[in-house]
Amino acid sequence: MSWWQRLLRRRKMEDQLDKELRFHIEQHTSELIALGRDPQEARRQARLALGGPEQVKEKCRDARGTRWLEDLLQDFRYAIRMLGKQPGFAAVALLTLALGSGATTVMFTVVNGVLLKPLPYPEPGRLVAVHGHSDSWNTAVYGEQNVAYPDFLDCQRSSRSLAMAGFVYSGGILGEPGTPEFVDRREITSELFSVLGVPLFRGRAFLPEEDRPGGAPVIILSYSLWQRRFAGDPRTVGLSLILDDKSYTVVGITPPRFQLDGEEGDVFTALGQDTAGYLRNRRAHPVGVVARLRPGATLAQSSAELGLIGRQLAAQYPDSNAGRSFVATPLHPDVEDVRSTLWLLLGAVGLVLLIACVNVASLLLARAVSRDRELAMRVALGASRGRLVRQCLTESAVLGLSGGALGILVAAAGFRPFVQFWPGALPRADEVQLDWRVLLFALTASLVSGLLFGLAPALRAPVRDVEQTLRAGGRTMAGSSRRLHSGFVISEVALAVVLLVAAGMLGRTLLRLSSLNPGVNIRNVLVTRMALSPAALSNPAGIRAAWQDVLDRARRVPGVESIAAVDTFPMRQGENQLGYWNTPAVPPENQQPLALATSVTPDYLNVMGIPLLKGRFFDDHDRRESEPVIVIDEVLAQQAFGTQECVGKRLWIPGMSGPNWSEGNDSLRVVGVVGHVRHWGLARDDQAPVRAQFYYPFAQVPDSALRRWSELMSIAARTNIPPLNVVESLRLELRGATGGATGDQALYQVRTLEQLASNSLARQRFLLLLFGIFAGLALLLACIGIYGVLAYLTGQRVPEFGVRIALGASARDVMRLVLRQSLGMIFVGVGVGIFAALAAGRLLMHTVDGMQSTEPSTFAIMIPILTVAALLASIVPARRASRIDPVRALRQD
Amino acid sequence: MTEKSDLPQGTLDLLILKVVALGPVHGYAIAQRLEQVSRGVVQVPQGSLYPALHRLENRDLLASDWEETETGREAKFYRLTRKGRTQLETEAASWQRLIDAVGLVLKLSEGGVK
């Protein structure tokens, strides 16, 4: 029998024990009777010989080895009975804990899903990402660099340690069947799904012979596109569809929630079939590479091998590959953007939990003091010290666990709304689920907090002098307990100060940022991406004509005032950073200062409401044949020319010169200066590494680059009615009829500039809201705690106040006495809190864009709020103390 | 009546195992037999007999069944497990060694060791 069986069959075992001992006594008795004893005497002797039956039983129970568990169960039942007897206390304590542990569990659920879970592929530890490195590439500014397609093929062929696959981002217009729609396309190599270890939901992956120029045109659909457009019809595999005017056969469907590089994508085509020039060029680096370590290979081996391959390629193609190498790093989900925010929130929520624990601890301690008599009685009856400590800890553990269980319920209900509430898209949102880690966390957190708030009452309980306690009747109070209570109040106040100041800082930051001038007039501007009809993309002249046609048509839509095409928008992801220099002696690439390049059509300035400071903006005379011109912003003017006059000067921009860009011209003429635009968003722009901007005419983009540029362009419209009202007519007007009247042009990602500006502050607003909630909770909990502690402390001092009043103290004197005690604790708490808040403020500054250091005014606003709230919480007990009837108070003792 | 001795520490378990080794037996009979066999020298404190039995059962040295006695009453009969038998053998052997050693020491002549 194992111990738990013994425990479950406890009742039966008790019966058997009883029976066994009875048998013994009866046997002994009958034997004694047989020897001639008087039956009554025989029974007496038999019992004497065995000893007290209860003691024997107790020893037998001890021998069973389940004693500790039985005690635990007993304590457990006792704890639940005690809680049931004091429903008020139980409700306050449980509610406090449920709030604290619920909020913490919600945050942990999100942290777990987004930051802690491994990637959702089999054996994620064997997956690596391969990046390109080069001496002239500044990783800190640009981020990791992808790999050129020819380089990828060479690496894939030569590597023995890695099974490699590549993918390239692109898009396309999905035509028939159905209405034309812009889709997110990934061009992938045939090995991708096998490298990731993901089987397709239906159909098959690409074959190696399909991943080559001239291979059969095949396509794989994402699960959600398949559901959305084909209603999950199993006959979709084998169907043909039109993507960018080309017919493809569907060969597979990805499994639900399959993601590549954190995004789902809509369609997958074979990379090897794409004959675009940039895929043949070792200077262009579009291919993202994932790889799986082959059995037995290590990351170090693969890195060494890639280094070797890189050196061979550099020797073979010095023009493009000198100084280039490849590195393998473990594949991680890309969550850098939210990492610090999530940890920050978990920390803040942890503070709330801590306050909740302190609150419950002070409640428990107050109760423990009033239970002194009960505990002393138990000691007098023979309970050991350890037994009492265990009992107290069991009680607090029961509280903690019940709070934790409620917290899990709160989390189960709360994490989905939280994820939806997250500004923008939370990466890996699908992975946020309650799982064993979350349960383990909640369990541990509630047990630890149970120990935390149960330890003080438990440890103080048995140290009391039994005799004195019994005689005093729980009236006197040890100094250590009063100090402990003050300690609780002080730490609660300090924690509340931290959260309040943090919320105050965020509020000020948000106010300051919203009042900043974004540099554009954000009212009544519609921005939308635009995919031209694939038919128009066949030649450069067609592309130029198509754009001209789009702008002309859009201008005719009622409500549209002016219209422009542009490649990158302020306050939205996507930018083009180019190095520049103000003399012909251009330094090497990694020493050039950078500026953001934006290609626009002439009306852009009017549409966006950017002020023209000097010179002129572009007009229709800036054409391909005329001199290449740019317009710079005031930041670039300052950086490149200082205080000198800059209109008419020249800038050397290697990314926009050379044979492809401007024949015969090695530099661009500055024709005007415009105001700075907060491209990186209201919050981030001040700290952005690259702020300088310049604009160049879309008309001067060279023919060779035109097709690629065309894919990037958006249109922006200034309207004289609410911008979203023109969307439908604009969509209809632009859909059709460029060139071949195919009706397959599409608008996508439609936003207003106001939305973009507001989104650029979404992170700050979200944090402010949460910190505001946390701070409010902390303030409330701290007030409840202060009220509880003071009510208890004054209750203990009733006889003392009675004497004082009897000796002539007025009600005001007594009130002042109580409030002074409370103020003392609050001030110490505020003092400690200020130091903690300064440290927390520094942390916030590092994590939140646009945050400035803690200003004294924040403290000046927040601390009075806290002090007043805390004093209000103390007034009720203080008034009660002042109304004590001295006669009754003295008689009580 | 002869003089009675207290049991040395730890020997009760050994004695119980030995008695049970002779065949399934209930608690009262164990007490009787111990007293008879030791000719009344070993007085088994009945109060510690049952905790000892339960402890041995808990350590899987003994097993038990409820069976009828010759008088037709149901009683808990203990028997030795295989583990119990091994334990009995090792403990009996070590006990024997101890007695021999103690005997040797006690036999020394008082003149000292030569």
Short mmCIF file of N, CA and C in Angstrom, two decimals, chain A residues 34 71 178 533:
data_model
loop_
_atom_site.label_atom_id
_atom_site.label_comp_id
_atom_site.label_asym_id
_atom_site.label_seq_id
_atom_site.Cartn_x
_atom_site.Cartn_y
_atom_site.Cartn_z
N ALA A 34 -9.92 -17.87 32.09
CA ALA A 34 -9.63 -19.30 32.11
C ALA A 34 -8.69 -19.65 33.26
N ASP A 71 -2.11 15.83 9.48
CA ASP A 71 -2.08 17.13 10.16
C ASP A 71 -2.42 18.25 9.19
N GLY A 178 -12.91 35.60 -58.31
CA GLY A 178 -13.26 36.58 -57.28
C GLY A 178 -12.82 37.97 -57.63
N SER A 533 -2.52 48.05 -61.95
CA SER A 533 -2.88 46.86 -62.72
C SER A 533 -1.61 46.20 -63.24
#
